[in-house]
CSV table of C-alpha atoms and ligand atoms in Angstrom, one decimal:
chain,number,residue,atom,x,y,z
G,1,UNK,CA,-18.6,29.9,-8.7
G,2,UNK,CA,-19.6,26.0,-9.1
G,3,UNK,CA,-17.5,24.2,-11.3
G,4,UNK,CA,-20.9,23.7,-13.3
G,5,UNK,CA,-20.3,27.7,-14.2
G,6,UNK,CA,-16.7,27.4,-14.5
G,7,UNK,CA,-15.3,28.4,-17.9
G,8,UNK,CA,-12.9,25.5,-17.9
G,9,UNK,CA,-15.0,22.4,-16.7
G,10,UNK,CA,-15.9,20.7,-20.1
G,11,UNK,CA,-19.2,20.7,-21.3
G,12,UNK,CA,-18.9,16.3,-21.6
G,13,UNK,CA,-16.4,13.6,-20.7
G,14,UNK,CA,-15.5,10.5,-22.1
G,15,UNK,CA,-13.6,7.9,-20.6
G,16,UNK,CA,-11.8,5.1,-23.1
G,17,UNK,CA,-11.5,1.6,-20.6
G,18,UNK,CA,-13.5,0.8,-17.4
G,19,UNK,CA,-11.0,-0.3,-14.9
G,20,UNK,CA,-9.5,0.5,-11.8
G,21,UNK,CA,-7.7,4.4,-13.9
G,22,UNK,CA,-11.0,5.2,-15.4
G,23,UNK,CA,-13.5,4.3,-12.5
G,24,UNK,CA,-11.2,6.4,-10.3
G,25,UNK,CA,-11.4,9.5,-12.7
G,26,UNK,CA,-14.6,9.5,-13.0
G,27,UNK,CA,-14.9,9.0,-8.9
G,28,UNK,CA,-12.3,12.0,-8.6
G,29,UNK,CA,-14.3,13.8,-10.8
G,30,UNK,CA,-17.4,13.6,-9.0
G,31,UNK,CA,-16.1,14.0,-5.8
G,32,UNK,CA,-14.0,17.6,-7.2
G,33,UNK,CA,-17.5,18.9,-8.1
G,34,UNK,CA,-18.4,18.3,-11.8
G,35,UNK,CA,-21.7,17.8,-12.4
G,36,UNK,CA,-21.6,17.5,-16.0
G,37,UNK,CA,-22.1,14.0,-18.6
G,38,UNK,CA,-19.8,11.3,-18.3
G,39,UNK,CA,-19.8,8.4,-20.5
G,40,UNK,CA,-17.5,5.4,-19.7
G,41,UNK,CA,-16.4,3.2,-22.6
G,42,UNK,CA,-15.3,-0.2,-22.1
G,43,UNK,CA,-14.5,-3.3,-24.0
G,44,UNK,CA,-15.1,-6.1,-21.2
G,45,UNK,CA,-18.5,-6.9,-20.9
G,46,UNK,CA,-18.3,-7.1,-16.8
G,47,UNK,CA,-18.5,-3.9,-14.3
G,48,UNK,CA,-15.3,-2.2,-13.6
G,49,UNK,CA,-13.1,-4.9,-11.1
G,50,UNK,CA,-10.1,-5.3,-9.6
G,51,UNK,CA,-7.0,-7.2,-11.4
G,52,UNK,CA,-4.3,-8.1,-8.3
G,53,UNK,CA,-6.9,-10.8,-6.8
G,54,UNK,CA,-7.1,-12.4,-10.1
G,55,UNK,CA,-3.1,-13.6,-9.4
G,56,UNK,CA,-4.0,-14.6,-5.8
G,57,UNK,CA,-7.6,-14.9,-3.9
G,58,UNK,CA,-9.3,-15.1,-7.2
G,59,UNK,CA,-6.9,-17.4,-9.2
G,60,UNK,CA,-6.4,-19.6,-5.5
G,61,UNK,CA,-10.2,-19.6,-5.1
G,62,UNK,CA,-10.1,-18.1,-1.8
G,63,UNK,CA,-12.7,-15.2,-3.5
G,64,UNK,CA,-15.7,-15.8,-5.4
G,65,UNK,CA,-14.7,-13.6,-8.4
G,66,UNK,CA,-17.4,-11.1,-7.9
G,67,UNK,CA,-15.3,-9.7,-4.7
G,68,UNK,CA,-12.9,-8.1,-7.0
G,69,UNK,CA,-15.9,-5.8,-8.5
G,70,UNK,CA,-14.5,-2.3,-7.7
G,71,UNK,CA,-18.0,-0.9,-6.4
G,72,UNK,CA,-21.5,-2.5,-5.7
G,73,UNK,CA,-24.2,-1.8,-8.7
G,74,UNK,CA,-25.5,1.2,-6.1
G,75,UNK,CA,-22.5,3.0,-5.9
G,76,UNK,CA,-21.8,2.6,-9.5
G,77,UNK,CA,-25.3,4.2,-10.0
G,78,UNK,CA,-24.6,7.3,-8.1
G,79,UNK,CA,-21.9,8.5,-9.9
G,80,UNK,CA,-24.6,9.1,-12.8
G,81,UNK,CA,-22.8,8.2,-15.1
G,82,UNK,CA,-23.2,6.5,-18.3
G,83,UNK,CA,-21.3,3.1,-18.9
G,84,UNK,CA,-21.2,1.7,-22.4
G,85,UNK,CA,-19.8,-2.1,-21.7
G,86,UNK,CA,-18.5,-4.4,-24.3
G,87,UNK,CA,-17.8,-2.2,-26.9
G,88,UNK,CA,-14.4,-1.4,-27.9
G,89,UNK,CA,-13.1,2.1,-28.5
G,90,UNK,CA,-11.7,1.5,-32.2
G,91,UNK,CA,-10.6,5.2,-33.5
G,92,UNK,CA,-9.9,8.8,-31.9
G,93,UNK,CA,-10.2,11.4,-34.0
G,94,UNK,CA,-8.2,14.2,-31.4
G,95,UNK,CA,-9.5,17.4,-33.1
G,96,UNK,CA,-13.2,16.8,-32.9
G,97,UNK,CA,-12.8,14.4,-30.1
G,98,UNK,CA,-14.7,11.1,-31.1
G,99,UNK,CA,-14.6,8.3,-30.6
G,100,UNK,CA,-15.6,5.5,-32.8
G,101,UNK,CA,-16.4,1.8,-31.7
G,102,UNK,CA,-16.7,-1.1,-32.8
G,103,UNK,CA,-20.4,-1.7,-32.8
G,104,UNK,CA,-21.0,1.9,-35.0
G,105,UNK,CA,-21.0,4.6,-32.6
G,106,UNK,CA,-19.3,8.0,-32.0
G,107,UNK,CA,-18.8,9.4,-29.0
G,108,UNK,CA,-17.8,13.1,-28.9
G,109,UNK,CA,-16.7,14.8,-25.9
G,110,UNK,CA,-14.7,18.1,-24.5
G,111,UNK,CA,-12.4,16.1,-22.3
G,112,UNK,CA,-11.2,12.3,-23.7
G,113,UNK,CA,-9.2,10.5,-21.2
G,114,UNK,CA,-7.4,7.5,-22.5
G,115,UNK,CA,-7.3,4.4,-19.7
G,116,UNK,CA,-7.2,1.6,-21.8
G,117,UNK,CA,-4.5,-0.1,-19.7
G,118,UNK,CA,-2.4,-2.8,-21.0
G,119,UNK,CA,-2.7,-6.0,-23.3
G,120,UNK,CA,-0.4,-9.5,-22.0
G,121,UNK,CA,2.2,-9.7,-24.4
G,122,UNK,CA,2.2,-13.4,-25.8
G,123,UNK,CA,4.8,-16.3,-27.5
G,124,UNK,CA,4.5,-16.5,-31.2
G,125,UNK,CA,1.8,-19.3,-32.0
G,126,UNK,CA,0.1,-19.9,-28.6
G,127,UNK,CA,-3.5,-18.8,-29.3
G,128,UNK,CA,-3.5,-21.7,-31.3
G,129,UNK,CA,-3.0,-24.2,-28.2
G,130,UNK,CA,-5.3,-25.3,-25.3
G,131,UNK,CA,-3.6,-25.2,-22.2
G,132,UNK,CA,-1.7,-22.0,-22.8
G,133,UNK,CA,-2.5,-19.1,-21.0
G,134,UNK,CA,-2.1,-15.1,-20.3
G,135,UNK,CA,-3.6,-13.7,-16.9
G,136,UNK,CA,-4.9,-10.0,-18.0
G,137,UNK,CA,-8.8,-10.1,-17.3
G,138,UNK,CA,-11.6,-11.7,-15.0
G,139,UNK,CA,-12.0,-14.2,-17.9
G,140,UNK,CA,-8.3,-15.4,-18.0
G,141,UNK,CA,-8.3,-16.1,-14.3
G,142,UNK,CA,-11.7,-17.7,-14.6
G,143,UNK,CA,-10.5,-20.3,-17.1
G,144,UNK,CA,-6.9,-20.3,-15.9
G,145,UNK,CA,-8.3,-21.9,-13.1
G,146,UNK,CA,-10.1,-24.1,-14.2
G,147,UNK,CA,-7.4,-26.0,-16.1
G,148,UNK,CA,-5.0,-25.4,-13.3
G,149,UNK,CA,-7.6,-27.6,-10.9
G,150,UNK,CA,-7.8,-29.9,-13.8
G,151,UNK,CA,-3.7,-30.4,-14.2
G,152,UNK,CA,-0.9,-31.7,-12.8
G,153,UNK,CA,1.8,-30.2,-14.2
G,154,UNK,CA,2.5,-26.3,-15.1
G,155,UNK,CA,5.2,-24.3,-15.9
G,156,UNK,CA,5.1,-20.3,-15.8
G,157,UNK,CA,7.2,-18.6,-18.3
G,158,UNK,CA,8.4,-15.1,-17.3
G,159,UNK,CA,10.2,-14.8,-13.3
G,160,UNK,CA,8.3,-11.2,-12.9
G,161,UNK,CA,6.3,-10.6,-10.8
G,162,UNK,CA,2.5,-11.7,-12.4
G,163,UNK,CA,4.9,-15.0,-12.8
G,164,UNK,CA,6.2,-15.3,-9.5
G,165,UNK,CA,2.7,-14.8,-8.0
G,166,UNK,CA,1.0,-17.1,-10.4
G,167,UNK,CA,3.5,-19.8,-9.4
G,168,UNK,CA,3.2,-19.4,-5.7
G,169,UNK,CA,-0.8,-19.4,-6.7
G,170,UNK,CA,-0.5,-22.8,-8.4
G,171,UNK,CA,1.4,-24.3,-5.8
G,172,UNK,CA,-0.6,-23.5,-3.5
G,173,UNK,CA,-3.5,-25.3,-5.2
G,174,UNK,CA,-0.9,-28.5,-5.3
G,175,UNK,CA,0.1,-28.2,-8.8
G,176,UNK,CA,3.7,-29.5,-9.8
G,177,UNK,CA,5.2,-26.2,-10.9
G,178,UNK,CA,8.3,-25.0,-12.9
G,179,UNK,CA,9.1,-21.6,-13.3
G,180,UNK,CA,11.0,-20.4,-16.0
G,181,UNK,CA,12.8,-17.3,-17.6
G,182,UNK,CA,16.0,-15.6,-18.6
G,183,UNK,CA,16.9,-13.9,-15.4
G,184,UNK,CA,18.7,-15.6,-12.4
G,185,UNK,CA,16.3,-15.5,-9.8
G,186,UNK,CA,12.3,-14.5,-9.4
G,187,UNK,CA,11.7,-10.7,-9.5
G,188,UNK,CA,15.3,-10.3,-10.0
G,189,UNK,CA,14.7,-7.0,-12.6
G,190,UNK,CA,12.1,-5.8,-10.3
G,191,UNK,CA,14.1,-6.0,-6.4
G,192,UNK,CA,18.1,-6.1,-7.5
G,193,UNK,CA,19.8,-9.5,-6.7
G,194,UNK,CA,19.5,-9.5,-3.2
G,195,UNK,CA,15.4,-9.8,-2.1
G,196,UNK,CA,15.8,-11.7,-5.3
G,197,UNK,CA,17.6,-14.4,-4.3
G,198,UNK,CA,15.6,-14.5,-1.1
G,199,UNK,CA,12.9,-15.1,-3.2
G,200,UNK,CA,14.3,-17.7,-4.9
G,201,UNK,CA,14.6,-19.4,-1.4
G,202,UNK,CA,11.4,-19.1,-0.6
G,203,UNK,CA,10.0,-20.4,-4.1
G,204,UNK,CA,12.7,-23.7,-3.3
G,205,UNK,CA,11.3,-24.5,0.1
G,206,UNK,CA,7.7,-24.3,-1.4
G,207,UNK,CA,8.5,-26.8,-3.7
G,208,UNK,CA,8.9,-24.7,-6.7
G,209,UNK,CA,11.1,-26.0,-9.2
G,210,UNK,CA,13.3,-22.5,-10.5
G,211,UNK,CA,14.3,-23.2,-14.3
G,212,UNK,CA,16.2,-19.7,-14.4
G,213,UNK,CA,18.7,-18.0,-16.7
G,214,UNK,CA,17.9,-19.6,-19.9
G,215,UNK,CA,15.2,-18.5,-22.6
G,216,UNK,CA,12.3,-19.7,-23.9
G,217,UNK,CA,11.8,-20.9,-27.9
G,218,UNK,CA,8.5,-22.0,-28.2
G,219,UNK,CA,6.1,-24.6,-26.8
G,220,UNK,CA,6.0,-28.4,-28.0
G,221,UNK,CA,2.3,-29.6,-28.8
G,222,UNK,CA,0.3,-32.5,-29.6
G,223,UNK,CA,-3.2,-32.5,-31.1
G,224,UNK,CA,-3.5,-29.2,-30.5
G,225,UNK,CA,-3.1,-28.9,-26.5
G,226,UNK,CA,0.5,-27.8,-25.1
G,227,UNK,CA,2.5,-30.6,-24.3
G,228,UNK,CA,5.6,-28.7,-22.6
G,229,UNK,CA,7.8,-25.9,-23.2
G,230,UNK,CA,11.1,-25.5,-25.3
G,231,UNK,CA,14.2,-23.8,-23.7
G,232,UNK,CA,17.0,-22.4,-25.4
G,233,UNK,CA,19.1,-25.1,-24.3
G,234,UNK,CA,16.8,-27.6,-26.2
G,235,UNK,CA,16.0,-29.2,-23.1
G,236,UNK,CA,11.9,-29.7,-23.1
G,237,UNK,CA,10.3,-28.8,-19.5
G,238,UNK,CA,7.0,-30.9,-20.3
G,239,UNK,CA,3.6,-29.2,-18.9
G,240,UNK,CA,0.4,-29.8,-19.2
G,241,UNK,CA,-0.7,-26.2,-18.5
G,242,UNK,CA,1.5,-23.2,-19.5
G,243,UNK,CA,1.4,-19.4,-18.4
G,244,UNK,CA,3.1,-17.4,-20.3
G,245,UNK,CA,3.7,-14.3,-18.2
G,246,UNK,CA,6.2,-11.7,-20.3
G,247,UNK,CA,5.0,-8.3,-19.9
G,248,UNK,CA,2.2,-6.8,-21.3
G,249,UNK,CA,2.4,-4.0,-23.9
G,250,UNK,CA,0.4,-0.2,-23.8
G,251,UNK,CA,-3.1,-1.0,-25.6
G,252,UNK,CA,-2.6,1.6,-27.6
G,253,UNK,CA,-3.3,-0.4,-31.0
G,254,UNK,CA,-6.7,1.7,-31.5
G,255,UNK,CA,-5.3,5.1,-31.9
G,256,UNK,CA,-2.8,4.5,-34.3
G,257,UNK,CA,-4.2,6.5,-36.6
G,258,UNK,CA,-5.1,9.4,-34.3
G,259,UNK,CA,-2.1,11.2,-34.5
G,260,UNK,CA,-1.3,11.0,-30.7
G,261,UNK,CA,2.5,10.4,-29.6
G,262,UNK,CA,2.5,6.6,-29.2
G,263,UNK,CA,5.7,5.3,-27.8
G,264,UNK,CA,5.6,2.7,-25.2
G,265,UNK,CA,2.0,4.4,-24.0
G,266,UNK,CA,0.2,7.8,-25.2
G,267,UNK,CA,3.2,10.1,-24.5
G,268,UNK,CA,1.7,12.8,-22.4
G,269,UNK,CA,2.9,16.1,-20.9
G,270,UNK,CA,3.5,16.7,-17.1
G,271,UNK,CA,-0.1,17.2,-16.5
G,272,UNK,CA,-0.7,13.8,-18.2
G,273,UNK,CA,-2.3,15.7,-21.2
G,274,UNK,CA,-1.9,13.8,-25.0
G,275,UNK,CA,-3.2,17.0,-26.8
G,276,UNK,CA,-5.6,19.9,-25.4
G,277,UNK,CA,-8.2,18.2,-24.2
G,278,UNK,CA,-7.1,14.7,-24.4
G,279,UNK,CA,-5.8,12.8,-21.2
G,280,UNK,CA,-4.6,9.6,-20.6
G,281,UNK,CA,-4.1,7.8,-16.9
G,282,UNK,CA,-3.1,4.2,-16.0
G,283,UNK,CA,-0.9,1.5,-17.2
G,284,UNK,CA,-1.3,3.3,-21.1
G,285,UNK,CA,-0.3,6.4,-19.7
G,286,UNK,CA,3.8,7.7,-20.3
G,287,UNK,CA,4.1,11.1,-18.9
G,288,UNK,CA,6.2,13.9,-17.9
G,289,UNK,CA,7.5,13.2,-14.3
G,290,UNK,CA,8.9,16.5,-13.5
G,291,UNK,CA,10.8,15.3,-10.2
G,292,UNK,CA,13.0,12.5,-12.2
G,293,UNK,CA,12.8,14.8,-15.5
G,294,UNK,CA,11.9,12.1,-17.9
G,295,UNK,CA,9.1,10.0,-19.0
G,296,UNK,CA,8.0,7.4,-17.3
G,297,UNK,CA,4.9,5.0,-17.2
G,298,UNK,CA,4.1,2.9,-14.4
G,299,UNK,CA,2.1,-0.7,-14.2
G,300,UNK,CA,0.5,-0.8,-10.7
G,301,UNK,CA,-2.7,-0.6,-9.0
G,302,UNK,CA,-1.5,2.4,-7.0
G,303,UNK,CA,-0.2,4.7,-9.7
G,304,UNK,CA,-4.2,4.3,-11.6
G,305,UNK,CA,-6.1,5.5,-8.3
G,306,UNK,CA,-3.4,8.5,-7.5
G,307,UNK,CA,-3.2,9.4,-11.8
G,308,UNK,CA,-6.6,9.2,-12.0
G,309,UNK,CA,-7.0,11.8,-9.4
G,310,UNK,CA,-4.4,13.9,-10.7
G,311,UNK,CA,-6.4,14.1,-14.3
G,312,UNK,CA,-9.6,14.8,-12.6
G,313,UNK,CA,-7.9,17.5,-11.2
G,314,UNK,CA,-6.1,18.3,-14.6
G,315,UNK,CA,-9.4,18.0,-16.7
G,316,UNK,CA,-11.3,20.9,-14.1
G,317,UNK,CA,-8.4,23.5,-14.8
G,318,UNK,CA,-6.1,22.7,-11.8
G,319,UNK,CA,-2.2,23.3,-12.7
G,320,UNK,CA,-0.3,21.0,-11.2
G,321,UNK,CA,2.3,18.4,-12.5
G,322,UNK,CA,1.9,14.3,-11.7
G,323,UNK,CA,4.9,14.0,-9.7
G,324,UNK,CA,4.2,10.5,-7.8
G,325,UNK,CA,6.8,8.3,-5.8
G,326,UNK,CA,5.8,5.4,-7.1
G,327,UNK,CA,4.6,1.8,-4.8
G,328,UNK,CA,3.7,-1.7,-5.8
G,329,UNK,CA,3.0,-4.3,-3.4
G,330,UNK,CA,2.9,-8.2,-4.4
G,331,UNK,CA,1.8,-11.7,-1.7
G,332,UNK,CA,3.5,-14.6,-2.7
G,333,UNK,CA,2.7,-17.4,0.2
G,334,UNK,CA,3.0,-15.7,3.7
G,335,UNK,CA,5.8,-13.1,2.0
G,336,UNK,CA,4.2,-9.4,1.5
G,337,UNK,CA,6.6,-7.4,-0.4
G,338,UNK,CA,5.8,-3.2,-0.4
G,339,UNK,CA,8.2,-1.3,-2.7
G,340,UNK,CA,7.9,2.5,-2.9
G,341,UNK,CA,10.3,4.5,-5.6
G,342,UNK,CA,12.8,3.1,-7.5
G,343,UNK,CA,15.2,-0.3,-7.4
G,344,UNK,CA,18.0,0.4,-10.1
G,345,UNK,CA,20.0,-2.4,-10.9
G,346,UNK,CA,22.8,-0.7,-9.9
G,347,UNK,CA,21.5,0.1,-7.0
G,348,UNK,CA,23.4,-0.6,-3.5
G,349,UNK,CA,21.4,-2.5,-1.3
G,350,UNK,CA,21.3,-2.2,2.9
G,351,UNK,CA,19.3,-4.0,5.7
G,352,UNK,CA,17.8,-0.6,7.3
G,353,UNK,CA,15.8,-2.8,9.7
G,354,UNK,CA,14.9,-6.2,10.6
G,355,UNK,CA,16.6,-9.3,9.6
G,356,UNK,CA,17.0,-10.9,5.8
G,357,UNK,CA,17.2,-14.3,7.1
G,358,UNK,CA,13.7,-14.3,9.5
G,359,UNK,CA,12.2,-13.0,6.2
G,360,UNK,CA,10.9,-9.6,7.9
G,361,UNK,CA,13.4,-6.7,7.0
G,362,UNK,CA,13.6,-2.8,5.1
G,363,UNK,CA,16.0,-3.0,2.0
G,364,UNK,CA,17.0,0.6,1.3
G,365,UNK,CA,18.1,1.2,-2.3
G,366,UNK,CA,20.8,4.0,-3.0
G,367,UNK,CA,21.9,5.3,-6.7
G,368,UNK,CA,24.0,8.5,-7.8
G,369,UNK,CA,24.3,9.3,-3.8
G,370,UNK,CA,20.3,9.1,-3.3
G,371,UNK,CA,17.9,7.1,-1.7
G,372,UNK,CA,15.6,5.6,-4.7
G,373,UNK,CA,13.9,2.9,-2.9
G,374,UNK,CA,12.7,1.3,-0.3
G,375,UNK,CA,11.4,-2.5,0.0
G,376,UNK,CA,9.6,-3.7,2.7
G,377,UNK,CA,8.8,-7.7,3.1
G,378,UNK,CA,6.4,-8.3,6.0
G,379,UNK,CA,7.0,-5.1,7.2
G,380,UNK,CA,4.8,-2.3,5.7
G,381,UNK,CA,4.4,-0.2,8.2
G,382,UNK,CA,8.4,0.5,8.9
G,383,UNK,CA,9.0,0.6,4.9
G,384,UNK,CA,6.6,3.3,4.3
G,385,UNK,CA,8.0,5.6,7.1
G,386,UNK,CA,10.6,5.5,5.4
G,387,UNK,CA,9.0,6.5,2.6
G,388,UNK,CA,9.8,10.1,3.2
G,389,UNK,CA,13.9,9.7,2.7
G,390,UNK,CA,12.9,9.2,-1.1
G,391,UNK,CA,10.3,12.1,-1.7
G,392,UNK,CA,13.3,14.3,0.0
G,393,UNK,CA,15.6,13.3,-2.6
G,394,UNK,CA,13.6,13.2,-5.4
G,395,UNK,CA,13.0,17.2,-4.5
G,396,UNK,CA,16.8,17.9,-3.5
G,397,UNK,CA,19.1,18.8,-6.7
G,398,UNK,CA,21.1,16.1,-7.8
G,399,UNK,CA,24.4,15.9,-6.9
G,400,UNK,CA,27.2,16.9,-8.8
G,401,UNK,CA,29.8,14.2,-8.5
F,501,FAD,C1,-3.2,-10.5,-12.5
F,501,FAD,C2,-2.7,-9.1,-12.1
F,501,FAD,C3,-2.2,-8.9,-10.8
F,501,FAD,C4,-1.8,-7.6,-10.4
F,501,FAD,N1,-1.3,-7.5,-9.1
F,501,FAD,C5,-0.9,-6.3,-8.7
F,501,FAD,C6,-0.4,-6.1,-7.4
F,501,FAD,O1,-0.3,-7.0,-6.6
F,501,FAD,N2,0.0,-4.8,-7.1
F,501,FAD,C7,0.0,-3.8,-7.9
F,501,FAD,O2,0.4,-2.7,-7.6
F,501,FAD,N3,-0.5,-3.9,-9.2
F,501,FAD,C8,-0.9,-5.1,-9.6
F,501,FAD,N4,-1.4,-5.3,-10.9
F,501,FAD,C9,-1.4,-4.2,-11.8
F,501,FAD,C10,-2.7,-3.4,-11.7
F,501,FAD,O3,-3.8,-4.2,-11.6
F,501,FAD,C11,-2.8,-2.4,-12.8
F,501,FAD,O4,-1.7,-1.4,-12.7
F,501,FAD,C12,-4.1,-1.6,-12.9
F,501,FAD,O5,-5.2,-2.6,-13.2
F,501,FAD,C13,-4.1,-0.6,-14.0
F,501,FAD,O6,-5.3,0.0,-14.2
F,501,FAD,P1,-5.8,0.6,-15.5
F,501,FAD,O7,-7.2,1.1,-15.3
F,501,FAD,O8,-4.8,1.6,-15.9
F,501,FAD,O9,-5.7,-0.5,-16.6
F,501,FAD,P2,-6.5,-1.9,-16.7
F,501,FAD,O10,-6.9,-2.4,-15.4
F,501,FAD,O11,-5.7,-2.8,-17.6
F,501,FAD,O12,-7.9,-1.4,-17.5
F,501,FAD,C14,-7.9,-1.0,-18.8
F,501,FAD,C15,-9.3,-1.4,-19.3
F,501,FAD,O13,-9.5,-0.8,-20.6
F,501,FAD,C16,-10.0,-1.8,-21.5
F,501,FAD,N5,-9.7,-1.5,-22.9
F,501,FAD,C17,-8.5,-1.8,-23.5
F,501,FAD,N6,-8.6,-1.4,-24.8
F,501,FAD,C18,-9.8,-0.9,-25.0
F,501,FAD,C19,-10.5,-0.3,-26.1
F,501,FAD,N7,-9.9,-0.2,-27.3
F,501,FAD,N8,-11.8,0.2,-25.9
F,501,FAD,C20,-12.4,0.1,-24.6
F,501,FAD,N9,-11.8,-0.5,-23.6
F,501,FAD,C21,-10.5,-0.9,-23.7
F,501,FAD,C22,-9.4,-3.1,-20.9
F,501,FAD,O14,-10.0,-4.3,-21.4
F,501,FAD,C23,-9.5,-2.9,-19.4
F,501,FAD,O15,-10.8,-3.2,-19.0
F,501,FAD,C24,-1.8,-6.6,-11.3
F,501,FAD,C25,-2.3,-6.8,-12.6
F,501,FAD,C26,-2.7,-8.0,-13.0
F,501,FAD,C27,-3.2,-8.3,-14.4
């Protein structure tokens, strides 16, 4: 039987956001079999692309931004399917399945599948300032640029890891750069204190000034363009361009009034289903991961191609739960971090290979008598072979001491 015939391959899909989760489904699939219509609903008017250059090659101008396009125009074309760019998704009605948008139309399907991603979360006033920037979207990085190639002096505020990167970027490019935030060091909530404060070194020596452990209160202005940023201290850290880099909340906005679960994405069931029929993948998505036994929703660029697979799969009738070990990589100068599973904070820390001060080493991560994580800096090869020592603890029982 072709998946065409099978009873359980819907009749039409419909994909809400046309990035790297949604592309991927639709890819997946494709590639699984399903013959049927697809339509592909974005809000950006530009083909699906890729967001980590837009932190490095693309924001450094090493690329010309149309290298981060996901496919070329040809293969976009074979997947037959429909995109409809520039239009947002505005209202989901879940028991008839439409979707309405902001131009007037609605889209009705047997299969929705929600990959609207994120939205950059932003300080209270700042749309109202030139100079003041988020780094989502082709666009941001476009005209983050070109003020950073304009200016002389910038301070990032938020030391994750969009911030840490966007710092390296900028000095990179020669700018004068502070980096601000209330942890103690960069990445410090995402690696644990150690690779943290080897971080912090290597921000130091590139010239980085680190303006850590303190919070931010605002931004001081005149005639309209950002003149510096305020710190809970009181002390001003002046700046002539400002990224604010805090997180970035679920863009779930548009189906408030659909009924769905919303709570810190589309709460979804193992099988990353919202309701029969309804799906959602990617940054939005907070599903069911069996293996840890909670929720959990993931922002990186490997969890929307192996999600989006997972849905295809879900979507054609195929019963399996999303059980992922999850990975992030980020570059900042010559330093390429890889960090598969889970850093707690509480986490204790070992050198498993290679050495922290030659900047080239495995960190293993251990919590509750397992092996969570493992972080590799200039080393990816060695830290995913030890990749395996977390997927056999996430299947073992957990221990009972
Ligand atoms: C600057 C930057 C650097 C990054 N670097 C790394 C990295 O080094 N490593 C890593 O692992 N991850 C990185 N990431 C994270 C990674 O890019 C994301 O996890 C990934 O893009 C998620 O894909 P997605 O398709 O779920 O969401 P998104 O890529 O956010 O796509 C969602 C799409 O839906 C659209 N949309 C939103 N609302 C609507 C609506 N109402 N109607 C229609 N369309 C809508 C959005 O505009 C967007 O086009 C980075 C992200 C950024 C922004």
């Amino acid at each position: 039987m072709s998946i065409e015939d099978d009873v359980r391959a819907p009749a039409r899909v419909l994909v809400v956001g046309a990035s790297a989760s949604g592309l991927t489904t639709v890819e997946a699939l494709r590639r699984k079999g399903y013959a049927g219509p697809i339509t592909v609903l974005g809000d950006e008017p530009h083909a699906p692309y890729d967001r980590p250059p837009l932190s490095k090659q693309v924001l450094s101008g090493a690329w010309e931004p149309e290298r981060a396009t996901l496919r070329p125009q040809d293969a976009l074309s074979a997947l037959d399917a429909e995109f409809v760019l520039g239009d947002p998704a505005v209202g989901l009605d879940p028991a008839s399945r439409t979707v309405r948008t902001a131009s007037g139309r609605a889209l009705r399907a047997d299969a929705v599948v929600i990959a609207t991603g994120v939205r950059a979360r932003r300080l209270p006033g700042q749309e109202n300032l030139a100079g003041v920037h988020v780094l989502r979207s082709l666009d941001d990085a476009l005209v983050l640029r070109a003020d950073l190639l304009a200016g002389t002096r910038l301070v990032v505020v938020g030391e994750g890891v969009l911030g840490s990167e966007i710092a390296a970027t900028a000095r990179t490019l020669g700018l004068d750069v502070t980096l601000t935030g209330p942890l103690t060091a960069p990445m410090a909530m995402q690696v644990g204190p150690l690779v943290s404060g080897v971080l912090a070194d290597l921000h130091t020596e590139r010239g980085v000034t680190l303006r850590l452990g303190t919070g931010v209160v605002g931004l001081t202005a005149d005639e309209g363009r950002v003149t510096g940023v305020r710190l809970a201290t009181d002390e001003v850290l002046p700046a002539d361009v400002v990224v604010v880099a805090i997180g970035a909340s679920p863009a779930t906005r548009w189906l408030t009034d659909s009924g769905l679960e919303l709570d810190n994405g589309v709460v979804c069931d193992s099988r990353c289903r919202a309701e029969e029929g309804i799906y959602a993948v990617g940054d939005v998505a907070r599903w069911h991961h069996e293996g840890l036994g909670r929720l959990i929703r993931l922002e990186n660029r490997t969890n929307a191609t192996e999600q989006a697979m997972a849905v295809a799969g879900a979507i054609l009738g195929e019963d399996r739960p999303y059980t992922p070990v999850p990975y992030f990589w980020t570059d900042q100068y010559d330093a390429k971090l890889q960090v598969h599973g889970f850093l707690p904070a509480d986490a204790e820390v070992d050198v498993v290979e290679g050495d922290l001060t030659a900047r080239r080493f495995v960190a293993r991560y251990r919590s509750g008598g397992r092996v969570t994580g493992v972080l590799g800096w200039n080393m990816p090869k060695q830290a995913r072979m030890r990749r395996q020592e977390i997927v056999d603890d996430l299947a073992a029982p957990a221990p009972t001491h």
